[in-house]
Short mmCIF file of C-alpha atoms in Angstrom, two decimals:
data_model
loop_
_atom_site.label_atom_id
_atom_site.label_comp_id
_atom_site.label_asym_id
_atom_site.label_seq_id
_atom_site.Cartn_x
_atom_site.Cartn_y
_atom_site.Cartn_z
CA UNK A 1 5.82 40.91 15.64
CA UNK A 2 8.58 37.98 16.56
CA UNK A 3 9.50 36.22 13.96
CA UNK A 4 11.43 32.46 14.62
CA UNK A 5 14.84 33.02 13.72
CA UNK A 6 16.65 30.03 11.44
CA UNK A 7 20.02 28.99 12.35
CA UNK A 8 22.57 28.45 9.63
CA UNK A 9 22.36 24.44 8.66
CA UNK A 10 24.41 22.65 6.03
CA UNK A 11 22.47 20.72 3.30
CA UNK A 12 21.00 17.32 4.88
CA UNK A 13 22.99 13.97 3.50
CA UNK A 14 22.46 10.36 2.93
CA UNK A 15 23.64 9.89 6.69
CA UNK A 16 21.58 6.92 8.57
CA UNK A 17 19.65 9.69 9.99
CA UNK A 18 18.43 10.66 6.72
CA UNK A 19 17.61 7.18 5.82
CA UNK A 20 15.66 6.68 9.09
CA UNK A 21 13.71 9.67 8.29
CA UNK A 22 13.29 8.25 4.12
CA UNK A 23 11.92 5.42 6.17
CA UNK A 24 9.53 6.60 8.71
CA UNK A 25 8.11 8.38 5.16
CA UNK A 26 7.88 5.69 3.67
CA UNK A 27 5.82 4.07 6.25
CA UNK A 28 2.89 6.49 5.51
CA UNK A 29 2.23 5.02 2.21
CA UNK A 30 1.77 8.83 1.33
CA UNK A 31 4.45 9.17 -1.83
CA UNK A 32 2.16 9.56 -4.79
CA UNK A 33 -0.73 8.97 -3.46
CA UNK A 34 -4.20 10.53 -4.67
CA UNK A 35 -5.84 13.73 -3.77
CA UNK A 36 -7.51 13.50 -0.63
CA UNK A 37 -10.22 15.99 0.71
CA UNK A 38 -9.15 15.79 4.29
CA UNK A 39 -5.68 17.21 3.40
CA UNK A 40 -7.17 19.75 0.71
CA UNK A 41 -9.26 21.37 3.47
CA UNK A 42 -6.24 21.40 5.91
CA UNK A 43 -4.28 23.24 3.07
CA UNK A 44 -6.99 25.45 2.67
CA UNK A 45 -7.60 26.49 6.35
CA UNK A 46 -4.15 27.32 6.31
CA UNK A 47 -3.91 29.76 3.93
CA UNK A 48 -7.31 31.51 4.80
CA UNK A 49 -5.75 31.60 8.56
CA UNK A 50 -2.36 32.74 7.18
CA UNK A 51 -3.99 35.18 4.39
CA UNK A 52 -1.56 33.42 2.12
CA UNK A 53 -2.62 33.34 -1.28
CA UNK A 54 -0.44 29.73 -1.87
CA UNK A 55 -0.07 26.79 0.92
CA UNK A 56 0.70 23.32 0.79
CA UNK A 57 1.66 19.89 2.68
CA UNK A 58 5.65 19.24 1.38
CA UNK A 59 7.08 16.47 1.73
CA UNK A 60 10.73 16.22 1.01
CA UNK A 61 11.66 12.81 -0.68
CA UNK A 62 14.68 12.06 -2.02
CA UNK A 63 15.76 14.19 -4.79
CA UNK A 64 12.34 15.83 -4.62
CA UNK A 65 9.72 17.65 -2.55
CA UNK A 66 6.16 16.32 -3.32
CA UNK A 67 3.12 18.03 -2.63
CA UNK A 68 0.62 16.26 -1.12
CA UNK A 69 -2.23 18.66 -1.26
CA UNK A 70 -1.91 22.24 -2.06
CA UNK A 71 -3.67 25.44 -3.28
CA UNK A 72 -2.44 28.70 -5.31
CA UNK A 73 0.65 25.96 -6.69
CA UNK A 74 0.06 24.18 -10.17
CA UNK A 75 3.26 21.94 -9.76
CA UNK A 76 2.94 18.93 -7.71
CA UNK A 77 6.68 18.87 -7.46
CA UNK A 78 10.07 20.48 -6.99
CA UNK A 79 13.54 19.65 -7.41
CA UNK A 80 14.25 19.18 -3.03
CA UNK A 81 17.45 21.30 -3.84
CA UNK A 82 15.97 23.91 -4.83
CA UNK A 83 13.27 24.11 -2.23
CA UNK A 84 13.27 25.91 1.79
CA UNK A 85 11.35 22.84 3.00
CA UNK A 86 14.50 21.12 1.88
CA UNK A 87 16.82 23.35 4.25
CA UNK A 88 14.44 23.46 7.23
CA UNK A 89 13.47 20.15 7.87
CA UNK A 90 16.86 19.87 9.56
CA UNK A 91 15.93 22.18 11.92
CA UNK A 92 12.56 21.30 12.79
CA UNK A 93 11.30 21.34 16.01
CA UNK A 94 8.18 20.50 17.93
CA UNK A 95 5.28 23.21 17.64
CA UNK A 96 7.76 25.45 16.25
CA UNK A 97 6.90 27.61 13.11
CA UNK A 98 9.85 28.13 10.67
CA UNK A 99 9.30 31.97 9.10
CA UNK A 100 11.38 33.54 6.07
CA UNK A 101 9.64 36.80 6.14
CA UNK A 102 11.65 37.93 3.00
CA UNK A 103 13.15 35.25 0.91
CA UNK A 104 15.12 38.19 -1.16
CA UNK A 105 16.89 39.12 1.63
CA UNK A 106 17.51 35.62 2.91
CA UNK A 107 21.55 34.68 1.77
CA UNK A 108 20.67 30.97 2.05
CA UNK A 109 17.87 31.47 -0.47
CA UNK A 110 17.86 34.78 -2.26
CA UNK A 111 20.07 32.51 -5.24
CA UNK A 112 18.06 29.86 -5.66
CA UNK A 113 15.56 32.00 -7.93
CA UNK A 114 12.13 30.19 -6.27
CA UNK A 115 8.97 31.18 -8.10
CA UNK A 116 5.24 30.86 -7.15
CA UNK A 117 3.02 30.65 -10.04
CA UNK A 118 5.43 32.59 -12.10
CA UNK A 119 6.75 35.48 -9.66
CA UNK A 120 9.62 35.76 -6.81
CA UNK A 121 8.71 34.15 -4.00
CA UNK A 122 8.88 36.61 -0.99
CA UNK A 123 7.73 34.95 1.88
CA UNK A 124 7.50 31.22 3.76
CA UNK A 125 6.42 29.92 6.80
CA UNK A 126 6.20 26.15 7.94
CA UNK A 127 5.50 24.03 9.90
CA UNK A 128 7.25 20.70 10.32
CA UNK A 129 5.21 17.65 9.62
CA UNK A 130 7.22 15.28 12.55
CA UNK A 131 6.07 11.09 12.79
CA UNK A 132 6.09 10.32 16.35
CA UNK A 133 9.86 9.10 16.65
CA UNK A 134 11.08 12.43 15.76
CA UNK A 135 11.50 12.27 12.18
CA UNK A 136 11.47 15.39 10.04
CA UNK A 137 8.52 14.23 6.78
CA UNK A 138 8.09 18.05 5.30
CA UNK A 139 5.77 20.53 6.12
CA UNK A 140 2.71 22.47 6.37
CA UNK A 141 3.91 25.48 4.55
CA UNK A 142 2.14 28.94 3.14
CA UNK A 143 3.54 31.04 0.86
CA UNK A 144 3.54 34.95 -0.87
CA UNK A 145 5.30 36.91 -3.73
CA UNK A 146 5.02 39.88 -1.08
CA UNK A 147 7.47 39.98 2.22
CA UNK A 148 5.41 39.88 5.17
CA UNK A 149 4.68 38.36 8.75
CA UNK A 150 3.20 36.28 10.55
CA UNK A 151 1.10 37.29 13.48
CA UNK A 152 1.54 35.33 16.91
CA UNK A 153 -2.27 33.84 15.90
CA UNK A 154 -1.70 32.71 13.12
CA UNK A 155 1.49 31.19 13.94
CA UNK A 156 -0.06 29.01 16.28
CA UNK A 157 -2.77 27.82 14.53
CA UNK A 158 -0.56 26.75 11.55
CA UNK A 159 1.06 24.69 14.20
CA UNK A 160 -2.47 23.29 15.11
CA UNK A 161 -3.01 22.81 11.96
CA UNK A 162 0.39 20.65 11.34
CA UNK A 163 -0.81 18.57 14.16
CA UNK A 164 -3.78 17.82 12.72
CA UNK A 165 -1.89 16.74 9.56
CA UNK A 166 0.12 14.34 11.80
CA UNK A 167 -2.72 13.09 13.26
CA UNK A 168 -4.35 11.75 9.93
CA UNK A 169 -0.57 10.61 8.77
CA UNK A 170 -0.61 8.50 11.84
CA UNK A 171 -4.43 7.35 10.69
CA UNK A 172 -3.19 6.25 7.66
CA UNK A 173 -0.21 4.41 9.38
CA UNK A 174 -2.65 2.83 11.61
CA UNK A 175 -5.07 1.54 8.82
CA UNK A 176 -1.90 0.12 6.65
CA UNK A 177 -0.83 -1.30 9.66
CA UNK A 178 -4.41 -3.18 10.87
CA UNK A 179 -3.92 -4.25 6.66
CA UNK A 180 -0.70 -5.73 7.19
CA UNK A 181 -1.87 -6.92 10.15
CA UNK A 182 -5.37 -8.59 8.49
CA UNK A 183 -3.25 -9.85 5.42
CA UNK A 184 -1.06 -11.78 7.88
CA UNK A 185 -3.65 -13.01 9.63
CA UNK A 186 -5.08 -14.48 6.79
CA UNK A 187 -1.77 -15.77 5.38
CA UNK A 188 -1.07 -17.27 8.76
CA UNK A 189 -5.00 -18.82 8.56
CA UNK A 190 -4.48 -20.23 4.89
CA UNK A 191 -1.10 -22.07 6.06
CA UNK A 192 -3.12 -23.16 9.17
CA UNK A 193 -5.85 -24.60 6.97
CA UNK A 194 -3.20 -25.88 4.66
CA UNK A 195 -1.35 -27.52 7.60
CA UNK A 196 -4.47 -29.17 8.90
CA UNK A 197 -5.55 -30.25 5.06
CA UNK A 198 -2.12 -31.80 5.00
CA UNK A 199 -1.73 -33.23 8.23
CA UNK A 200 -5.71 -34.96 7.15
CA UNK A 201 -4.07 -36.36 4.18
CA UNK A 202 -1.00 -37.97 6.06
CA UNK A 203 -3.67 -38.92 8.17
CA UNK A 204 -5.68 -40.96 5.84
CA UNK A 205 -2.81 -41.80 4.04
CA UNK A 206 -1.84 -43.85 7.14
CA UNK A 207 -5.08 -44.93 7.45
CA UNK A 208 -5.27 -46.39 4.67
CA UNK A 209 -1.60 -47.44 4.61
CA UNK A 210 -2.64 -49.51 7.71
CA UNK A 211 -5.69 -51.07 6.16
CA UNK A 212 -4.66 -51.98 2.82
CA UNK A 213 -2.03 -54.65 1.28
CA UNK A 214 0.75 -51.97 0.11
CA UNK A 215 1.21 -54.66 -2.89
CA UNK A 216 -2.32 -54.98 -4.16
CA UNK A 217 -4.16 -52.42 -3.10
CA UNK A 218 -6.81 -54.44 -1.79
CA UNK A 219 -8.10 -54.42 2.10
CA UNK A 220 -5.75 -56.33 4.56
CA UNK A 221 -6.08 -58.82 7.41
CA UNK A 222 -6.30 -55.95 9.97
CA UNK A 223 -9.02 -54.19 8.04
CA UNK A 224 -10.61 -57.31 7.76
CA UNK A 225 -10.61 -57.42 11.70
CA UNK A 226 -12.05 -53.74 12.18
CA UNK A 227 -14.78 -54.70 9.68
CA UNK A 228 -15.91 -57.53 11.81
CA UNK A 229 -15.86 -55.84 14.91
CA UNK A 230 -18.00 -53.43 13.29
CA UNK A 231 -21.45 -53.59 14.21
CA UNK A 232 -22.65 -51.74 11.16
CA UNK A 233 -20.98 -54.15 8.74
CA UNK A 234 -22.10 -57.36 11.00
CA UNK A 235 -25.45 -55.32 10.52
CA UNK A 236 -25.54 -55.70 6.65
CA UNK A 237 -24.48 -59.77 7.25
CA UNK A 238 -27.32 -59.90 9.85
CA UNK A 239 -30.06 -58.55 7.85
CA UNK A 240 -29.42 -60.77 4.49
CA UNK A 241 -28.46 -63.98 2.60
CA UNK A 242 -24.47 -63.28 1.86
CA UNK A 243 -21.71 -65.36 -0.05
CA UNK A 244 -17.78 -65.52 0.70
CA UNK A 245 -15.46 -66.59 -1.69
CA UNK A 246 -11.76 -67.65 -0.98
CA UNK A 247 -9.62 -67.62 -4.33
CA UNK A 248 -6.00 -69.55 -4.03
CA UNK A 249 -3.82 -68.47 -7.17
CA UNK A 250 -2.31 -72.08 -8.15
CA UNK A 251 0.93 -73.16 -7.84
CA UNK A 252 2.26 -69.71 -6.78
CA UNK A 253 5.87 -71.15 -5.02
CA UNK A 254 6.25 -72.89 -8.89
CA UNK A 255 5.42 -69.39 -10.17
CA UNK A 256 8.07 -67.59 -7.66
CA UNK A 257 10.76 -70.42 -8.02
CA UNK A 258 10.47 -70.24 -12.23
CA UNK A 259 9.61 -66.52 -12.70
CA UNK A 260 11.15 -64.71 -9.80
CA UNK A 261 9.21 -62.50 -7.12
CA UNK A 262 8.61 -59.67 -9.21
CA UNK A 263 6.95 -61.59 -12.01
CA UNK A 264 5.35 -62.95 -8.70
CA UNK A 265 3.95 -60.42 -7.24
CA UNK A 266 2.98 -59.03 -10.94
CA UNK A 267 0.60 -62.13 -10.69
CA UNK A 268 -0.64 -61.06 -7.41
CA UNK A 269 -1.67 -57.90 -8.57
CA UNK A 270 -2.85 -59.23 -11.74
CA UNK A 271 -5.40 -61.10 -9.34
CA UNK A 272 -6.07 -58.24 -7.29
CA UNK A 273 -7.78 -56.57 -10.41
CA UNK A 274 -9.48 -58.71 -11.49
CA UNK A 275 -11.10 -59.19 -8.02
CA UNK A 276 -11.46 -55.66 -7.95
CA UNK A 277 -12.98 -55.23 -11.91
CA UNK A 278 -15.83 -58.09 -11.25
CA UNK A 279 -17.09 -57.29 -7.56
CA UNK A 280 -19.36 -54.41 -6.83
CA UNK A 281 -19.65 -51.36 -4.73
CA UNK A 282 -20.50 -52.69 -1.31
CA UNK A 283 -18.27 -55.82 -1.59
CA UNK A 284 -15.81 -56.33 0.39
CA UNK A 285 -12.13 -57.70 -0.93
CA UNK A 286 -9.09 -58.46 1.24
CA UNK A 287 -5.97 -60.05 0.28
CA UNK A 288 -6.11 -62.72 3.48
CA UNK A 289 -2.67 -64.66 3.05
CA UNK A 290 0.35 -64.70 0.81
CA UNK A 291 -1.72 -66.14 -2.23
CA UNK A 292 -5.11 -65.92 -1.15
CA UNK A 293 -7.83 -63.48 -1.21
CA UNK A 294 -11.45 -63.05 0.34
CA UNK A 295 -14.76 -61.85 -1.12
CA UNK A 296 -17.61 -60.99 0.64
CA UNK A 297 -20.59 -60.37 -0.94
CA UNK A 298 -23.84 -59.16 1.08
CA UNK A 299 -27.25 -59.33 0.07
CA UNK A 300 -25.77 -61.91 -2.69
CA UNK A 301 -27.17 -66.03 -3.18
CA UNK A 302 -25.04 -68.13 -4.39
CA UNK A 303 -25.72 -68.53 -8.14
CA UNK A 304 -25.07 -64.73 -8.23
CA UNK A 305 -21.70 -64.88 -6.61
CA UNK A 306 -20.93 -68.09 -8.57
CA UNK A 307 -21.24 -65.91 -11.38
CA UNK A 308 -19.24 -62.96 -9.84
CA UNK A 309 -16.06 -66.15 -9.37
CA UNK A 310 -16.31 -67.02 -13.08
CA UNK A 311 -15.81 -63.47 -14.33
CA UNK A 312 -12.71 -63.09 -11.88
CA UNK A 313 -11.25 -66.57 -13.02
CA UNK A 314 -11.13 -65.92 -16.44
CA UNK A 315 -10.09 -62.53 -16.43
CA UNK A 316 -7.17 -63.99 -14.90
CA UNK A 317 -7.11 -66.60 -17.42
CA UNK A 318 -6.77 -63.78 -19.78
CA UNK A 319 -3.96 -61.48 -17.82
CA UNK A 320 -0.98 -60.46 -19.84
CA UNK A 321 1.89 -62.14 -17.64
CA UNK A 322 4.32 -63.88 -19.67
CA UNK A 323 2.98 -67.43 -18.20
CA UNK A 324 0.02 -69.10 -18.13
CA UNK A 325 -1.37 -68.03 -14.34
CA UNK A 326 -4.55 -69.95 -13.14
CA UNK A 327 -6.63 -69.54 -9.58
CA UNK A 328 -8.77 -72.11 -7.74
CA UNK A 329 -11.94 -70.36 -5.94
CA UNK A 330 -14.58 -71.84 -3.42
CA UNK A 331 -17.56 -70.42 -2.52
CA UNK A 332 -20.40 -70.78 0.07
CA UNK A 333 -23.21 -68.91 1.76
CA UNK A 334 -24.78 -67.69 4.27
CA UNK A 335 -28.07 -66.95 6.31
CA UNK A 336 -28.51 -64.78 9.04
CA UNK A 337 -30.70 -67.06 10.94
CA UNK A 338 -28.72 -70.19 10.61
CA UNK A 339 -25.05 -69.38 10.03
CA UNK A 340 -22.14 -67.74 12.02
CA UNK A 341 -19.60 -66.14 10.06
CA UNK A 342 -17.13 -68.45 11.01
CA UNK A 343 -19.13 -71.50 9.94
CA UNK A 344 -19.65 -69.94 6.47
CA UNK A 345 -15.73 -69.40 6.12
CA UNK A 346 -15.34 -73.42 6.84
CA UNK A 347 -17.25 -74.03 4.11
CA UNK A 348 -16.08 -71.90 1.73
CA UNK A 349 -12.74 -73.09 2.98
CA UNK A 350 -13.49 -76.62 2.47
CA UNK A 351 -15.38 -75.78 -1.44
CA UNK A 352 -11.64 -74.22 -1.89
CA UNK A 353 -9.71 -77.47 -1.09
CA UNK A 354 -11.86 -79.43 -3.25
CA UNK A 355 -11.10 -77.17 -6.01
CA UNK A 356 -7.56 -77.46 -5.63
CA UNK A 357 -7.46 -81.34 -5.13
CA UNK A 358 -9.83 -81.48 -7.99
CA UNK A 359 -7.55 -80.31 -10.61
CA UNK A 360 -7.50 -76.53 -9.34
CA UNK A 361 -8.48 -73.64 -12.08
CA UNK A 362 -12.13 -74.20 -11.54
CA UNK A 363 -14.53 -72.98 -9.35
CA UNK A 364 -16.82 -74.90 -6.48
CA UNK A 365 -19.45 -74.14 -5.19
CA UNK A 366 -20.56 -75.29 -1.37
CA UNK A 367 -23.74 -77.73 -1.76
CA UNK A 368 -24.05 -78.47 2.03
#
């Protein structure tokens, strides 16, 4: 009977080699792992085949060899110095199954004392567990406390067998791979969706950077525009009576020249809220000029949104600047049938300038 002879190697280092091959293990996720029944019946085909009373699947880590199946062996570990796997991984080849057919009589390993399950071991074969770049991870190893041999049968199908091991290693590489894979998928999907939720934010931050007064808050001039060239908010002025209101805060040069512009534009926001506290949902404010600022009120007569200009005047009346700060308001209305927009801004307009000429802080009302 042949038996594969072993040629003298020195003990493997910490070369980049040996890190390469730490690394490819590592890449199997297989360090530690739990039992699994796939490798327990490989471990026990082998010895049956072998008519080995101990077998196992070594692999040599550093400072240790760690079992990860095995049968007629109570330790899941061993010191890697003081184990063959250790010494013959070096030499592994292909196919190839590494015999010690008496360990007693073995110089390399006839001092190193190795027991199984309490009594000299005698005999190992194995055969090396490669990953596909060449890398020495253990073996698929049997073992006796008799010398003995293997015969040329069972030699080869403990090779067989040590491919099958390598195929499921390279199963379980595939799986943590398509994992890594998934998981970066998804991390690459929840920036994506992060990215777009941002980009939508800058987006209607512009929006409504463009469309409202960056001072006050309130709708601008150019929002104004898009609402008018909207057909469903001409809709709302088309199917009811609606109000505008213009509101002029008074004397606001005298209250930039005295008070300076911050304190000035302090009153302009003090206005702004208080347009904003007394209108309702579905009315529309827009600071229109410098100083002034437009209501418009659908589905609202006029003694309603007279009403609606009376609240916002004297919560200005009541705003805590340190000066007394005043606004002049005029308001007229609307009907579908009869008025254009434009017509009911004239008037509203013209209800304003009588305000103001009429000793301003007050409110008119258009009676045309």
């Amino acid at each position: 009977m042949s038996v594969v002879p072993l040629r003298p190697q020195p003990m493997p280092t910490e070369s980049g080699d040996e890190s390469g091959r730490q690394l490819a293990l590592a890449g199997y996720g297989l360090l530690d792992s739990v039992s699994e029944s796939a490798y327990d019946d490989l471990v026990r085909l082998a010895a049956t085949l072998c008519q080995a009373p101990a077998a196992a699947i070594a692999l040599v880590d550093n400072g240790r060899v760690w079992f990860k199946a095995r049968v007629g062996l109570k330790e899941s570990e061993r010191p890697r110095s003081d184990s063959i796997c250790h010494r013959l991984i070096a030499e592994a080849q292909p196919d190839q199954v590494l015999v010690v057919e008496d360990v007693a009589d073995d110089p390399r390993f006839a001092g190193l004392g190795l027991k199984l399950e309490g009594r000299p071991l005698r005999f190992y074969a194995g055969a090396p567990l490669l990953s596909p770049d060449g890398h020495a991870l253990g073996t698929l190893c049997v073992m006796d406390n008799v010398p003995r041999e293997l015969r040329g049968a069972q030699r080869d199908g403990l090779a067989a067998i040590a491919r099958q091991v390598q195929h499921l290693f390279e199963l379980r590489r595939y799986a943590i791979e398509q994992r890594r894979l998934l998981s970066e998928r998804e991390a690459f999907a929840e920036q994506l969706e992060q990215a777009q939720a941002d980009l939508q934010r800058r987006h209607d931050l512009l929006q409504h950077s463009a469309s409202h007064d960056p001072l006050t808050g309130l709708l601008n001039r150019t929002a104004l525009a898009q609402l008018l060239g909207s057909e469903d908010s001409m809709d709302s002025l088309r199917r009811a009576a609606y109000t505008l209101m213009l509101i002029d805060v008074d004397h606001f040069k005298m209250v930039n020249d005295r008070h300076g512009h911050l304190l000035g534009d302090r009153a302009l926001r003090a206005v702004a809220d208080a347009v904003a506290g007394s209108i309702r949902e579905g009315d529309v404010a827009v600071r229109f000029g410098g100083e002034e600022f437009l209501v418009v009120l659908p589905g609202t007569h006029l003694a309603t949104a007279a009403e609606v200009g009376e609240r916002i005047r004297q919560r200005i009346g009541r705003s805590s600047l340190p000066f007394p700060l005043t606004v002049s308001i005029g308001i007229a209305g609307g009907e579908p049938e009869r008025d254009r927009p434009e017509q009911v801004f004239d008037r509203a307009d013209q209800a304003l300038y009588r305000a103001k000429s009429s000793g301003r802080d007050r409110l008119v009302v258009d009676d045309s």
